[in-house]
Amino acid sequence: MKAPAPKTVRALPGETLAKQLALVIDLNVCVGCHACVTSCKQWNTSGSAGPLADQNAYGADPTGTFFNRVQTYEAGIFPGTDTIHFPKSCLHCEDPPCVPVCPTGASYKRKEDGIVLVDYDKCIGCKYCAWACPYGARELDEERQVMTKCTLCVDRIYDEKLPKEDRKPACVMACPTGARLFGDVKDPNSEVSIAIRERGGYALMPEWETQPANQYLPRRKTETVGEQPVGGNA
């Protein structure tokens, strides 16, 4: 059984929050292994992080939906091409367009930590929030007929039964390269804020003016040392 989330106070539209929990993803070290994807699905299906074999993840009717996806692209012109793995989930925007379009008030942003959530007891599965989200972050759970999305594992990060170092989203705990950071982006001394400031972190599609809380750390150009170029002398 998952631990209950703390009592929630809803943020007002346009309200400036003192705390904003978010993910910062380092594209320079993400290897596209999908550990974050499978761990996310496992946690949100069964309340534990681990392999998906017992959930028939690749069967005709896989259990649950995916809140996190990794998209892989090739950028540049050969021979200077680069493979980029780009994880994407709900960005927990400071001005989330999914909230005001909800006709029942099921979609909301929490005042205490800025997490955007869905109240399943109020959701009618109309998909208005999915249409409003420019990032494609919401999915309809076909079985329950409610809209679902990344919750930043709100039930996990506040679970006092877990050791403090484990009170992080399942995707962060599962990443083998440490590409996913989690913390308060409004705290200038937090690990995530320092990474954004020192590494040139950026928001996805800022032109939509949704002010995404999640940020990305850019790829850095690397050079191989000690190898001869193709066609060079031996």
CSV table of C-alpha atoms in Angstrom, one decimal:
chain,number,residue,atom,x,y,z
A,1,MET,CA,0.0,0.0,0.0
A,2,LYS,CA,1.4,3.4,-1.0
A,3,ALA,CA,1.8,6.1,1.7
A,4,PRO,CA,-0.8,8.9,1.6
A,5,ALA,CA,0.3,12.2,0.3
A,6,PRO,CA,0.3,15.2,2.7
A,7,LYS,CA,-2.7,17.4,3.0
A,8,THR,CA,-3.0,19.5,-0.1
A,9,VAL,CA,-3.7,23.2,-0.6
A,10,ARG,CA,-4.4,24.2,-4.2
A,11,ALA,CA,-2.4,27.0,-5.7
A,12,LEU,CA,-4.4,29.9,-7.2
A,13,PRO,CA,-4.0,30.7,-10.9
A,14,GLY,CA,-0.9,32.8,-11.4
A,15,GLU,CA,0.2,32.4,-7.8
A,16,THR,CA,3.9,32.6,-7.1
A,17,LEU,CA,5.0,29.7,-5.0
A,18,ALA,CA,7.8,29.6,-2.5
A,19,LYS,CA,8.7,26.0,-3.3
A,20,GLN,CA,8.7,24.1,-6.6
A,21,LEU,CA,9.8,20.5,-6.7
A,22,ALA,CA,11.1,19.4,-10.1
A,23,LEU,CA,13.4,17.2,-12.1
A,24,VAL,CA,16.6,18.3,-13.8
A,25,ILE,CA,17.7,15.9,-16.5
A,26,ASP,CA,21.3,15.8,-17.7
A,27,LEU,CA,21.3,15.0,-21.4
A,28,ASN,CA,25.0,14.7,-21.4
A,29,VAL,CA,25.0,11.5,-19.3
A,30,CYS,CA,21.6,10.0,-20.2
A,31,VAL,CA,22.3,6.7,-22.1
A,32,GLY,CA,18.7,6.0,-23.1
A,33,CYS,CA,18.5,2.7,-21.1
A,34,HIS,CA,14.9,3.3,-20.1
A,35,ALA,CA,15.5,2.3,-16.5
A,36,CYS,CA,13.5,5.5,-15.5
A,37,VAL,CA,10.6,4.4,-17.7
A,38,THR,CA,10.3,0.9,-16.4
A,39,SER,CA,10.9,1.9,-12.8
A,40,CYS,CA,8.2,4.6,-13.1
A,41,LYS,CA,5.7,2.2,-14.5
A,42,GLN,CA,6.4,-0.4,-11.9
A,43,TRP,CA,6.1,2.1,-9.0
A,44,ASN,CA,2.9,3.5,-10.3
A,45,THR,CA,1.4,0.1,-10.9
A,46,SER,CA,2.4,-1.8,-7.8
A,47,GLY,CA,4.0,0.6,-5.4
A,48,SER,CA,7.4,-0.8,-5.7
A,49,ALA,CA,10.4,-0.2,-8.0
A,50,GLY,CA,11.7,-3.2,-9.9
A,51,PRO,CA,11.5,-5.3,-13.1
A,52,LEU,CA,8.3,-5.4,-15.0
A,53,ALA,CA,8.2,-9.0,-15.9
A,54,ASP,CA,5.4,-9.9,-13.4
A,55,GLN,CA,3.3,-7.1,-14.9
A,56,ASN,CA,3.3,-8.5,-18.4
A,57,ALA,CA,4.7,-5.2,-19.6
A,58,TYR,CA,5.1,-6.3,-23.2
A,59,GLY,CA,2.0,-8.3,-23.6
A,60,ALA,CA,-1.1,-7.5,-25.6
A,61,ASP,CA,-2.7,-5.7,-22.7
A,62,PRO,CA,0.1,-4.2,-20.6
A,63,THR,CA,-0.8,-3.0,-17.1
A,64,GLY,CA,-1.1,0.8,-16.6
A,65,THR,CA,0.2,3.6,-18.7
A,66,PHE,CA,3.5,5.3,-19.2
A,67,PHE,CA,4.1,8.5,-17.4
A,68,ASN,CA,7.7,8.8,-18.6
A,69,ARG,CA,9.2,8.2,-22.0
A,70,VAL,CA,12.6,8.4,-23.6
A,71,GLN,CA,12.8,9.7,-27.2
A,72,THR,CA,16.0,9.2,-29.1
A,73,TYR,CA,17.2,11.4,-31.9
A,74,GLU,CA,20.2,11.8,-34.2
A,75,ALA,CA,21.4,15.4,-34.6
A,76,GLY,CA,24.0,17.0,-36.9
A,77,ILE,CA,25.5,16.1,-40.2
A,78,PHE,CA,27.6,13.0,-40.8
A,79,PRO,CA,30.4,12.4,-39.7
A,80,GLY,CA,29.6,14.9,-36.9
A,81,THR,CA,26.3,13.3,-35.9
A,82,ASP,CA,25.3,12.9,-32.3
A,83,THR,CA,22.8,10.6,-30.7
A,84,ILE,CA,20.6,12.3,-28.1
A,85,HIS,CA,18.3,10.5,-25.6
A,86,PHE,CA,15.6,12.8,-24.4
A,87,PRO,CA,13.4,11.8,-21.4
A,88,LYS,CA,10.1,13.5,-21.2
A,89,SER,CA,7.3,13.5,-18.7
A,90,CYS,CA,5.0,16.1,-17.1
A,91,LEU,CA,7.0,19.2,-16.5
A,92,HIS,CA,4.9,20.5,-13.6
A,93,CYS,CA,4.6,23.9,-15.1
A,94,GLU,CA,4.3,27.0,-13.0
A,95,ASP,CA,1.5,28.1,-15.3
A,96,PRO,CA,0.0,24.7,-16.3
A,97,PRO,CA,-2.5,25.0,-19.2
A,98,CYS,CA,-4.0,21.7,-18.2
A,99,VAL,CA,-5.5,23.1,-15.0
A,100,PRO,CA,-7.9,25.9,-16.1
A,101,VAL,CA,-9.4,23.7,-18.9
A,102,CYS,CA,-10.5,21.0,-16.5
A,103,PRO,CA,-14.3,21.3,-16.1
A,104,THR,CA,-14.5,19.5,-12.8
A,105,GLY,CA,-11.4,20.9,-11.0
A,106,ALA,CA,-9.7,17.5,-11.0
A,107,SER,CA,-6.5,18.9,-12.5
A,108,TYR,CA,-4.7,21.2,-10.0
A,109,LYS,CA,-1.3,22.5,-8.8
A,110,ARG,CA,-0.3,22.1,-5.2
A,111,LYS,CA,0.6,25.2,-3.2
A,112,GLU,CA,3.0,23.5,-0.9
A,113,ASP,CA,5.4,22.1,-3.5
A,114,GLY,CA,4.2,23.0,-7.0
A,115,ILE,CA,3.4,19.5,-8.1
A,116,VAL,CA,0.6,19.2,-10.7
A,117,LEU,CA,-1.8,16.4,-9.9
A,118,VAL,CA,-5.1,14.8,-10.9
A,119,ASP,CA,-7.9,14.1,-8.4
A,120,TYR,CA,-9.2,10.7,-9.7
A,121,ASP,CA,-12.4,11.1,-7.7
A,122,LYS,CA,-13.3,14.2,-9.8
A,123,CYS,CA,-11.8,13.3,-13.1
A,124,ILE,CA,-14.3,12.3,-15.8
A,125,GLY,CA,-11.8,11.4,-18.5
A,126,CYS,CA,-12.8,14.1,-20.9
A,127,LYS,CA,-9.2,14.6,-22.2
A,128,TYR,CA,-9.4,18.4,-22.2
A,129,CYS,CA,-6.2,18.5,-20.1
A,130,ALA,CA,-4.4,16.3,-22.6
A,131,TRP,CA,-5.4,18.5,-25.5
A,132,ALA,CA,-4.3,21.6,-23.6
A,133,CYS,CA,-0.8,20.2,-22.7
A,134,PRO,CA,1.7,21.1,-25.4
A,135,TYR,CA,4.1,18.4,-24.2
A,136,GLY,CA,1.9,15.4,-24.6
A,137,ALA,CA,2.4,14.5,-20.9
A,138,ARG,CA,-1.1,13.1,-20.1
A,139,GLU,CA,-2.6,9.8,-20.9
A,140,LEU,CA,-6.0,8.2,-20.4
A,141,ASP,CA,-6.0,5.1,-18.2
A,142,GLU,CA,-8.3,3.0,-20.3
A,143,GLU,CA,-9.2,0.7,-17.4
A,144,ARG,CA,-10.1,3.4,-14.9
A,145,GLN,CA,-11.2,6.0,-17.5
A,146,VAL,CA,-9.2,8.8,-15.7
A,147,MET,CA,-6.4,11.0,-16.9
A,148,THR,CA,-3.0,10.1,-15.6
A,149,LYS,CA,0.5,11.7,-15.5
A,150,CYS,CA,3.8,11.9,-13.6
A,151,THR,CA,3.2,12.8,-10.0
A,152,LEU,CA,6.9,13.1,-9.0
A,153,CYS,CA,6.0,10.0,-6.9
A,154,VAL,CA,4.3,12.3,-4.4
A,155,ASP,CA,3.3,9.2,-2.4
A,156,ARG,CA,7.0,8.1,-2.2
A,157,ILE,CA,8.8,11.4,-1.5
A,158,TYR,CA,6.8,12.1,1.6
A,159,ASP,CA,6.8,8.5,2.9
A,160,GLU,CA,8.4,8.7,6.4
A,161,LYS,CA,8.8,5.0,6.5
A,162,LEU,CA,11.4,5.2,3.8
A,163,PRO,CA,15.0,6.3,4.6
A,164,LYS,CA,15.5,10.0,3.8
A,165,GLU,CA,17.9,9.2,1.0
A,166,ASP,CA,15.2,7.1,-0.7
A,167,ARG,CA,12.5,9.7,-0.7
A,168,LYS,CA,13.0,10.5,-4.3
A,169,PRO,CA,11.0,9.7,-7.5
A,170,ALA,CA,11.4,6.1,-8.6
A,171,CYS,CA,13.0,7.3,-11.9
A,172,VAL,CA,15.7,9.2,-10.0
A,173,MET,CA,16.5,6.2,-7.8
A,174,ALA,CA,16.7,3.9,-10.9
A,175,CYS,CA,19.0,6.0,-13.2
A,176,PRO,CA,22.3,4.2,-13.4
A,177,THR,CA,24.2,7.3,-14.6
A,178,GLY,CA,22.8,9.9,-12.2
A,179,ALA,CA,21.3,11.8,-15.1
A,180,ARG,CA,18.2,12.7,-13.1
A,181,LEU,CA,18.3,15.2,-10.2
A,182,PHE,CA,15.4,16.0,-8.0
A,183,GLY,CA,14.8,19.0,-5.7
A,184,ASP,CA,13.4,22.5,-5.1
A,185,VAL,CA,14.2,24.7,-8.0
A,186,LYS,CA,13.1,27.8,-6.0
A,187,ASP,CA,15.9,27.1,-3.4
A,188,PRO,CA,19.1,28.7,-4.9
A,189,ASN,CA,21.3,26.4,-2.8
A,190,SER,CA,19.6,23.2,-3.8
A,191,GLU,CA,21.5,20.7,-6.0
A,192,VAL,CA,19.1,21.2,-8.9
A,193,SER,CA,19.3,25.0,-8.8
A,194,ILE,CA,23.1,24.9,-8.7
A,195,ALA,CA,23.1,22.5,-11.7
A,196,ILE,CA,20.8,24.8,-13.7
A,197,ARG,CA,22.9,27.8,-12.9
A,198,GLU,CA,26.3,26.3,-13.5
A,199,ARG,CA,25.5,24.1,-16.4
A,200,GLY,CA,23.1,26.3,-18.4
A,201,GLY,CA,19.9,24.5,-17.7
A,202,TYR,CA,17.0,25.3,-19.9
A,203,ALA,CA,13.2,24.7,-20.1
A,204,LEU,CA,11.5,22.7,-22.9
A,205,MET,CA,9.6,24.8,-25.4
A,206,PRO,CA,9.7,28.1,-23.5
A,207,GLU,CA,7.7,29.8,-26.3
A,208,TRP,CA,4.6,28.2,-24.9
A,209,GLU,CA,5.0,30.4,-21.8
A,210,THR,CA,4.0,27.6,-19.4
A,211,GLN,CA,7.1,28.1,-17.3
A,212,PRO,CA,8.1,24.4,-17.0
A,213,ALA,CA,9.5,23.5,-13.6
A,214,ASN,CA,11.5,20.6,-15.0
A,215,GLN,CA,14.8,21.7,-16.7
A,216,TYR,CA,17.4,20.0,-18.9
A,217,LEU,CA,21.1,20.3,-18.8
A,218,PRO,CA,22.5,20.5,-22.4
A,219,ARG,CA,24.8,18.1,-24.2
A,220,ARG,CA,28.5,19.0,-24.1
A,221,LYS,CA,30.8,18.5,-27.0
A,222,THR,CA,33.4,15.8,-26.3
A,223,GLU,CA,36.5,14.8,-28.1
A,224,THR,CA,38.2,11.4,-28.1
A,225,VAL,CA,41.9,11.7,-27.0
A,226,GLY,CA,44.6,9.4,-28.3
A,227,GLU,CA,42.9,8.0,-31.4
A,228,GLN,CA,43.8,8.6,-35.0
A,229,PRO,CA,41.1,10.2,-37.2
A,230,VAL,CA,39.6,8.0,-39.9
A,231,GLY,CA,42.0,7.7,-42.8
A,232,GLY,CA,44.9,9.0,-40.7
A,233,ASN,CA,48.4,7.5,-40.5
A,234,ALA,CA,48.8,4.5,-38.3
